[in-house]
Short mmCIF file of N, CA and C in Angstrom, two decimals:
data_model
loop_
_atom_site.label_atom_id
_atom_site.label_comp_id
_atom_site.label_asym_id
_atom_site.label_seq_id
_atom_site.Cartn_x
_atom_site.Cartn_y
_atom_site.Cartn_z
N UNK N 1 9.37 0.94 12.00
CA UNK N 1 8.77 0.50 10.81
C UNK N 1 9.89 -0.12 9.80
N UNK N 2 10.96 0.47 9.65
CA UNK N 2 12.06 -0.03 9.07
C UNK N 2 12.52 -1.31 9.43
N UNK N 3 12.91 -1.51 10.75
CA UNK N 3 13.41 -2.72 11.19
C UNK N 3 12.28 -3.87 10.95
N UNK N 4 11.01 -3.68 11.16
CA UNK N 4 10.06 -4.60 10.74
C UNK N 4 10.04 -4.96 9.39
N UNK N 5 10.28 -4.08 8.58
CA UNK N 5 10.40 -4.22 7.09
C UNK N 5 11.64 -5.27 6.94
N UNK N 6 12.75 -5.02 7.40
CA UNK N 6 13.83 -5.99 7.43
C UNK N 6 13.75 -7.28 7.92
N UNK N 7 12.91 -7.51 8.94
CA UNK N 7 12.58 -8.78 9.43
C UNK N 7 11.66 -9.35 8.44
N UNK N 8 10.67 -8.75 8.06
CA UNK N 8 9.85 -9.26 6.97
C UNK N 8 10.41 -9.67 5.64
N UNK N 9 11.38 -9.04 5.26
CA UNK N 9 12.10 -9.30 4.01
C UNK N 9 12.91 -10.53 4.41
N UNK N 10 13.71 -10.56 5.43
CA UNK N 10 14.38 -11.73 5.80
C UNK N 10 13.43 -13.07 5.89
N UNK N 11 12.34 -12.87 6.51
CA UNK N 11 11.50 -13.92 6.81
C UNK N 11 11.05 -14.55 5.34
N UNK N 12 10.66 -13.47 4.45
CA UNK N 12 10.12 -13.97 3.38
C UNK N 12 11.28 -14.65 2.43
N UNK N 13 12.60 -14.32 2.50
CA UNK N 13 13.59 -15.08 2.06
C UNK N 13 13.82 -16.42 2.58
N UNK N 14 13.80 -16.51 3.73
CA UNK N 14 13.74 -17.87 4.31
C UNK N 14 12.48 -18.71 3.95
N UNK N 15 11.56 -18.23 3.81
CA UNK N 15 10.20 -18.92 3.43
C UNK N 15 10.22 -19.42 1.88
N UNK N 16 10.65 -18.50 1.05
CA UNK N 16 10.65 -18.78 -0.31
C UNK N 16 11.94 -19.25 -1.08
N UNK N 17 13.11 -19.13 -0.46
CA UNK N 17 14.22 -19.49 -1.15
C UNK N 17 14.54 -20.96 -0.74
N UNK N 18 15.06 -21.83 -1.57
CA UNK N 18 15.40 -23.19 -1.18
C UNK N 18 16.72 -23.29 -1.01
N UNK N 19 17.45 -22.28 -1.45
CA UNK N 19 19.05 -22.44 -1.24
C UNK N 19 19.54 -21.18 -0.34
N UNK N 20 20.25 -21.47 0.70
CA UNK N 20 20.66 -20.31 1.59
C UNK N 20 21.79 -19.58 0.72
N UNK N 21 22.39 -20.07 -0.41
CA UNK N 21 23.45 -19.19 -1.08
C UNK N 21 22.85 -18.18 -1.77
N UNK N 22 21.47 -18.52 -2.43
CA UNK N 22 20.82 -17.47 -3.10
C UNK N 22 20.11 -16.52 -2.15
N UNK N 23 19.84 -16.66 -0.99
CA UNK N 23 19.31 -15.74 -0.10
C UNK N 23 20.53 -14.87 0.27
N UNK N 24 21.65 -15.39 0.58
CA UNK N 24 22.80 -14.39 0.93
C UNK N 24 23.16 -13.59 -0.45
N UNK N 25 22.98 -14.07 -1.48
CA UNK N 25 23.41 -13.24 -2.70
C UNK N 25 22.24 -12.19 -2.89
N UNK N 26 21.16 -12.57 -2.49
CA UNK N 26 20.03 -11.45 -2.83
C UNK N 26 20.20 -10.37 -1.72
N UNK N 27 20.60 -10.65 -0.44
CA UNK N 27 20.96 -9.64 0.57
C UNK N 27 21.90 -8.78 0.15
N UNK N 28 23.08 -9.28 -0.52
CA UNK N 28 24.16 -8.33 -0.89
C UNK N 28 23.95 -7.50 -2.18
N UNK N 29 22.89 -7.73 -2.81
CA UNK N 29 22.78 -7.01 -4.12
C UNK N 29 22.46 -5.62 -3.69
N UNK N 30 22.58 -4.57 -4.82
CA UNK N 30 22.34 -3.39 -4.68
C UNK N 30 21.23 -2.84 -5.44
N UNK N 31 20.33 -2.22 -5.02
CA UNK N 31 19.07 -1.91 -5.94
C UNK N 31 19.45 -1.00 -7.04
N UNK N 32 20.37 -0.24 -6.85
CA UNK N 32 20.96 0.73 -7.87
C UNK N 32 21.99 0.40 -8.75
N UNK N 33 22.72 -0.98 -8.45
CA UNK N 33 23.87 -1.17 -9.32
C UNK N 33 23.44 -1.42 -10.71
N UNK N 34 22.50 -2.42 -10.92
CA UNK N 34 22.02 -2.81 -12.41
C UNK N 34 20.77 -2.42 -12.68
N UNK N 35 20.32 -1.28 -12.19
CA UNK N 35 18.87 -0.98 -12.40
C UNK N 35 18.54 -0.44 -13.73
N UNK N 36 17.74 -1.21 -14.36
CA UNK N 36 17.31 -0.82 -15.68
C UNK N 36 16.16 0.33 -15.54
N UNK N 37 16.13 1.09 -16.69
CA UNK N 37 15.18 2.09 -16.87
C UNK N 37 13.80 1.71 -16.45
N UNK N 38 13.53 0.49 -16.86
CA UNK N 38 12.27 -0.30 -16.85
C UNK N 38 11.94 -0.49 -15.36
N UNK N 39 12.84 -0.93 -14.57
CA UNK N 39 12.58 -1.16 -13.22
C UNK N 39 12.34 0.08 -12.49
N UNK N 40 13.12 1.06 -12.87
CA UNK N 40 13.04 2.46 -12.07
C UNK N 40 11.62 3.01 -12.63
N UNK N 41 11.27 2.88 -13.77
CA UNK N 41 9.85 3.19 -14.03
C UNK N 41 8.66 2.48 -13.40
N UNK N 42 8.93 1.32 -13.29
CA UNK N 42 7.91 0.39 -12.54
C UNK N 42 7.66 0.88 -11.10
N UNK N 43 9.10 1.12 -10.46
CA UNK N 43 9.20 1.75 -9.17
C UNK N 43 8.45 2.90 -8.98
N UNK N 44 8.56 3.83 -9.93
CA UNK N 44 8.01 5.18 -9.88
C UNK N 44 6.51 4.96 -10.08
N UNK N 45 5.97 4.21 -10.87
CA UNK N 45 4.57 3.86 -11.03
C UNK N 45 4.02 3.30 -9.59
N UNK N 46 4.65 2.26 -9.14
CA UNK N 46 4.08 1.93 -7.86
C UNK N 46 4.33 2.86 -6.75
N UNK N 47 5.12 3.78 -6.57
CA UNK N 47 5.23 4.81 -5.67
C UNK N 47 4.10 5.66 -5.88
N UNK N 48 3.92 6.19 -7.18
CA UNK N 48 2.82 7.12 -7.55
C UNK N 48 1.46 6.66 -6.98
N UNK N 49 1.17 5.32 -7.29
CA UNK N 49 -0.09 4.64 -7.07
C UNK N 49 -0.28 4.49 -5.54
N UNK N 50 0.73 4.16 -4.78
CA UNK N 50 0.56 4.12 -3.38
C UNK N 50 0.22 5.59 -2.73
N UNK N 51 1.05 6.47 -3.28
CA UNK N 51 0.83 7.71 -2.82
C UNK N 51 -0.56 8.20 -3.07
N UNK N 52 -0.94 7.92 -4.23
CA UNK N 52 -2.37 8.40 -4.58
C UNK N 52 -3.52 7.78 -3.71
N UNK N 53 -3.23 6.42 -3.39
CA UNK N 53 -4.32 5.70 -2.78
C UNK N 53 -4.13 6.34 -1.21
N UNK N 54 -2.92 6.81 -0.78
CA UNK N 54 -2.77 7.08 0.59
C UNK N 54 -3.28 8.58 0.72
N UNK N 55 -3.68 9.15 -0.09
CA UNK N 55 -4.13 10.74 -0.09
C UNK N 55 -5.23 10.79 1.04
N UNK N 56 -6.34 9.93 0.79
CA UNK N 56 -7.40 10.02 1.69
C UNK N 56 -7.05 10.01 3.30
N UNK N 57 -6.20 9.00 3.39
CA UNK N 57 -5.60 8.94 4.97
C UNK N 57 -5.00 10.19 5.30
N UNK N 58 -4.11 10.82 4.47
CA UNK N 58 -3.35 12.10 4.74
C UNK N 58 -4.60 13.31 4.87
N UNK N 59 -5.42 13.41 4.19
CA UNK N 59 -6.54 14.19 4.15
C UNK N 59 -7.43 14.08 5.41
N UNK N 60 -7.66 12.88 5.95
CA UNK N 60 -8.36 12.64 7.25
C UNK N 60 -7.54 13.15 8.37
N UNK N 61 -6.17 12.80 8.30
CA UNK N 61 -5.25 13.38 9.34
C UNK N 61 -5.32 14.88 9.60
N UNK N 62 -5.19 15.34 8.56
CA UNK N 62 -5.16 16.75 8.36
C UNK N 62 -6.42 17.53 8.93
N UNK N 63 -7.50 16.88 8.45
CA UNK N 63 -8.92 17.35 8.93
C UNK N 63 -9.01 17.05 10.36
N UNK N 64 -8.60 15.81 10.70
CA UNK N 64 -8.82 15.68 12.36
C UNK N 64 -7.94 16.54 13.04
N UNK N 65 -6.73 17.00 12.56
CA UNK N 65 -5.72 17.71 13.28
C UNK N 65 -6.40 19.27 13.59
N UNK N 66 -6.96 19.71 12.37
CA UNK N 66 -7.41 21.11 12.24
C UNK N 66 -8.76 21.14 13.14
N UNK N 67 -9.57 19.99 13.03
CA UNK N 67 -10.78 20.02 13.86
C UNK N 67 -10.38 19.99 15.33
N UNK N 68 -9.61 19.38 15.72
CA UNK N 68 -9.22 19.35 17.10
C UNK N 68 -8.52 20.80 17.44
N UNK N 69 -7.84 21.36 16.67
CA UNK N 69 -7.46 22.74 16.90
C UNK N 69 -8.56 23.98 16.85
N UNK N 70 -9.62 23.54 16.26
CA UNK N 70 -10.81 24.37 16.40
C UNK N 70 -10.81 25.43 14.99
N UNK N 71 -10.06 24.91 14.11
CA UNK N 71 -10.15 25.67 12.88
C UNK N 71 -11.36 25.33 12.03
N UNK N 72 -11.49 24.05 11.85
CA UNK N 72 -12.59 23.61 11.11
C UNK N 72 -13.67 23.03 12.27
N UNK N 73 -15.04 23.35 12.01
CA UNK N 73 -16.05 23.14 12.83
C UNK N 73 -16.14 21.45 12.76
N UNK N 74 -16.85 20.83 13.75
CA UNK N 74 -17.39 19.52 13.79
C UNK N 74 -18.37 19.29 12.58
N UNK N 75 -18.36 18.06 12.10
CA UNK N 75 -19.45 17.81 10.96
C UNK N 75 -20.75 17.31 11.63
N UNK N 76 -21.74 17.58 11.00
CA UNK N 76 -22.92 17.23 11.57
C UNK N 76 -23.24 15.55 11.80
N UNK N 77 -23.90 15.19 12.78
CA UNK N 77 -24.03 13.81 12.85
C UNK N 77 -25.33 13.25 12.38
N UNK N 78 -25.47 13.28 10.77
CA UNK N 78 -26.63 12.94 10.29
C UNK N 78 -26.29 11.78 9.38
N UNK N 79 -27.36 10.73 9.49
CA UNK N 79 -27.09 9.55 8.79
C UNK N 79 -27.41 9.79 7.20
N UNK N 80 -28.26 10.86 7.00
CA UNK N 80 -28.54 10.88 5.54
C UNK N 80 -27.28 11.49 5.07
N UNK N 81 -26.40 11.90 5.57
CA UNK N 81 -25.08 12.59 4.87
C UNK N 81 -24.03 11.35 4.61
N UNK N 82 -23.89 10.35 5.77
CA UNK N 82 -22.93 9.50 5.75
C UNK N 82 -23.47 8.20 4.83
N UNK N 83 -24.70 7.86 4.86
CA UNK N 83 -25.07 6.73 4.03
C UNK N 83 -24.82 6.93 2.56
N UNK N 84 -25.30 8.07 1.88
CA UNK N 84 -24.83 8.16 0.35
C UNK N 84 -23.15 8.19 0.27
N UNK N 85 -22.50 8.77 1.19
CA UNK N 85 -21.09 9.08 0.82
C UNK N 85 -20.35 7.56 1.20
N UNK N 86 -20.92 6.75 2.07
CA UNK N 86 -20.52 5.37 1.95
C UNK N 86 -20.85 4.40 0.79
N UNK N 87 -21.85 4.82 0.42
CA UNK N 87 -22.32 4.08 -0.86
C UNK N 87 -21.50 4.47 -2.06
N UNK N 88 -21.30 5.72 -2.09
CA UNK N 88 -20.65 6.36 -3.32
C UNK N 88 -19.06 5.74 -3.23
N UNK N 89 -18.61 5.74 -2.02
CA UNK N 89 -17.09 5.13 -1.97
C UNK N 89 -17.20 3.73 -2.23
N UNK N 90 -18.01 2.82 -1.73
CA UNK N 90 -18.19 1.50 -2.06
C UNK N 90 -18.27 1.23 -3.54
N UNK N 91 -19.10 1.99 -4.12
CA UNK N 91 -19.28 1.98 -5.62
C UNK N 91 -17.91 2.28 -6.31
N UNK N 92 -17.09 3.21 -5.84
CA UNK N 92 -15.92 3.72 -6.25
C UNK N 92 -15.00 2.49 -6.50
N UNK N 93 -15.03 1.64 -5.19
CA UNK N 93 -14.14 0.65 -5.07
C UNK N 93 -14.41 -0.54 -6.08
N UNK N 94 -15.84 -0.59 -6.40
CA UNK N 94 -16.25 -1.79 -7.35
C UNK N 94 -15.82 -1.21 -8.93
N UNK N 95 -15.97 0.05 -8.94
CA UNK N 95 -15.55 0.49 -10.29
C UNK N 95 -14.11 0.53 -10.67
N UNK N 96 -13.40 0.90 -9.82
CA UNK N 96 -11.93 1.16 -9.94
C UNK N 96 -11.02 -0.22 -9.65
N UNK N 97 -11.75 -1.11 -9.26
CA UNK N 97 -11.03 -2.62 -9.00
C UNK N 97 -10.34 -3.05 -10.43
N UNK N 98 -9.41 -3.89 -10.23
CA UNK N 98 -8.70 -4.26 -11.27
C UNK N 98 -9.54 -5.52 -11.80
N UNK N 99 -9.62 -5.60 -13.32
CA UNK N 99 -10.24 -6.74 -13.80
C UNK N 99 -9.34 -7.81 -13.88
N UNK N 100 -8.16 -7.84 -13.82
CA UNK N 100 -7.06 -9.06 -13.63
C UNK N 100 -6.85 -9.32 -12.28
N UNK N 101 -7.16 -10.66 -12.10
CA UNK N 101 -6.85 -11.15 -10.80
C UNK N 101 -5.62 -12.24 -10.87
N UNK N 102 -4.56 -11.87 -10.28
CA UNK N 102 -3.28 -12.83 -10.41
C UNK N 102 -3.57 -13.97 -9.40
N UNK N 103 -2.90 -14.98 -9.88
CA UNK N 103 -3.01 -16.13 -9.06
C UNK N 103 -2.25 -15.89 -7.61
N UNK N 104 -2.80 -16.55 -6.70
CA UNK N 104 -2.26 -16.38 -5.34
C UNK N 104 -1.07 -17.15 -5.30
N UNK N 105 -0.03 -16.47 -4.60
CA UNK N 105 1.49 -17.10 -4.84
C UNK N 105 1.54 -18.34 -4.12
N UNK N 106 0.86 -18.66 -3.20
CA UNK N 106 1.18 -20.13 -2.44
C UNK N 106 0.48 -21.00 -3.18
N UNK N 107 -0.29 -20.92 -4.31
CA UNK N 107 -0.73 -22.10 -5.04
C UNK N 107 0.38 -22.67 -5.99
N UNK N 108 1.62 -22.00 -6.07
CA UNK N 108 2.54 -22.30 -6.99
C UNK N 108 3.45 -23.46 -6.58
N UNK N 109 3.28 -23.93 -5.43
CA UNK N 109 4.06 -25.15 -4.74
C UNK N 109 3.78 -26.42 -5.24
#
């Protein structure tokens, strides 16, 4: 995953930068050298947001692991349980979405 992140970052630099000197300068910067408190608080906010959004994935993984071990019995295969749950989750997506829609970055060319 880390190697793919590096390749993706380098590809983004090649795609977005117009000057190779700026790309090389960007790759030599340290994220902690001149980091302002505002930058660190933004990073902490984004990390917390991603962590909170990933909790259902972690919960599902733990549930599946313990179900396979026999600690938790299997769920009933009833449609009347899954349909309201899926509807509730879809409604939560609609309610918690952002009202601000940023412009797509490729329209800036």
